[in-house]
């Protein structure tokens, strides 16, 4: 998001052109349209599905459902073609500048994809005495696989040092200057997160690339960015993009690893390639079509404006502490606002109790530690996460309820 975009959002959160654009899109989500009394604010955990995705899955299952890659009859051929078309669709969605070189591998989601990079690819990259840099305060899925890798290699007599990605204490953002000092001649790999699942911050991956240099492979956890904002692998210059379909308007159990196949050996998941999730691929392709037609740039503007509306209201309520960068709470700030995720605590009311209170008023939010890694937040909190189907009126209603708890 450019500085001009940020300025536009802060000065005019909901211009009429975006409101006219959003209203018909909201109506395309059956579960949202059929439950007007409820407000779903947990899209960082899983997104709701537009009718186009549901229809695509049903059409596939009722017309050509077959096991891909294991038959020569028309239904099997159609299922095989569906997988290849979806791989090509993912590359196009990521603005892949060299699709003939890269590969896409389907997974059950981000966690499985990161584990595959860690356990199927990295062992062939690392030798005794090498180092990797990974985040210790992001989602556990982007830490545990790398630690498991370290244990696996140690059992083989290969010592690998796992260094912590440095953070800026005040904001929770990565610290690229400190990272440049952390990276050394034995650094062989860096893992990072695109959008933080608790603080809602775009972690500015371009600065990570500049800090680590042009040769070190970077693996990007894009679970909270794909489907929420534009993701261009040409701009990001990373080697792996791993994401979950269910957070990007598609079905649970679907996801993918995009591999640039440029730095290091070629990546391929280990083990036997079993029956693929073809229905999940049908839903994922339909979700990407829907997102591209809606415009991920406009979705980003909309959800960022909703988050800014919420943080602006919360900062005026004394009992509430918003987690993450405090400078971004001021509407006049030049700091980039949050990407559709706002996490907070009440001074006197625990997060779990707050969750029950909010649901009694029709609001569905996340209330726990959000699976943050060991160096992250230790106390439970309330996470509000929005998508294209949420509205400023819902945020205002939420703030009205929160004011009664001052």
Short mmCIF file of C-alpha atoms in Angstrom, two decimals, residues 9-10 13 304-318 320 322 326 328-333 337-338 342 395-396 399 403:
data_model
loop_
_atom_site.label_atom_id
_atom_site.label_comp_id
_atom_site.label_asym_id
_atom_site.label_seq_id
_atom_site.Cartn_x
_atom_site.Cartn_y
_atom_site.Cartn_z
CA UNK A 9 -7.86 5.96 3.93
CA UNK A 10 -7.10 8.22 6.89
CA UNK A 13 -12.28 6.15 5.32
CA UNK A 304 -7.79 -1.32 6.40
CA UNK A 305 -10.35 1.46 6.72
CA UNK A 306 -12.53 -0.74 8.94
CA UNK A 307 -9.53 -1.51 11.16
CA UNK A 308 -8.66 2.18 11.37
CA UNK A 309 -12.25 2.99 12.36
CA UNK A 310 -12.02 0.45 15.18
CA UNK A 311 -8.58 1.52 16.46
CA UNK A 312 -9.62 5.17 16.36
CA UNK A 313 -12.62 4.33 18.54
CA UNK A 314 -10.69 2.09 20.93
CA UNK A 315 -7.96 4.64 21.60
CA UNK A 316 -10.61 6.97 23.02
CA UNK A 317 -11.84 4.36 25.51
CA UNK A 318 -9.65 4.26 28.62
CA UNK A 320 -8.79 -0.78 26.31
CA UNK A 322 -4.69 -2.09 21.51
CA UNK A 326 0.74 2.52 19.06
CA UNK A 328 -0.75 3.70 14.02
CA UNK A 329 -3.73 4.39 16.31
CA UNK A 330 -3.76 8.12 15.56
CA UNK A 331 -5.71 8.88 12.37
CA UNK A 332 -3.22 11.67 11.69
CA UNK A 333 -0.27 9.32 11.84
CA UNK A 337 -2.62 1.30 9.52
CA UNK A 338 -3.52 -2.32 10.27
CA UNK A 342 -7.13 -5.38 15.50
CA UNK A 395 -17.72 -1.59 13.64
CA UNK A 396 -19.78 1.27 15.08
CA UNK A 399 -17.76 0.21 19.62
CA UNK A 403 -18.32 1.74 25.48
#
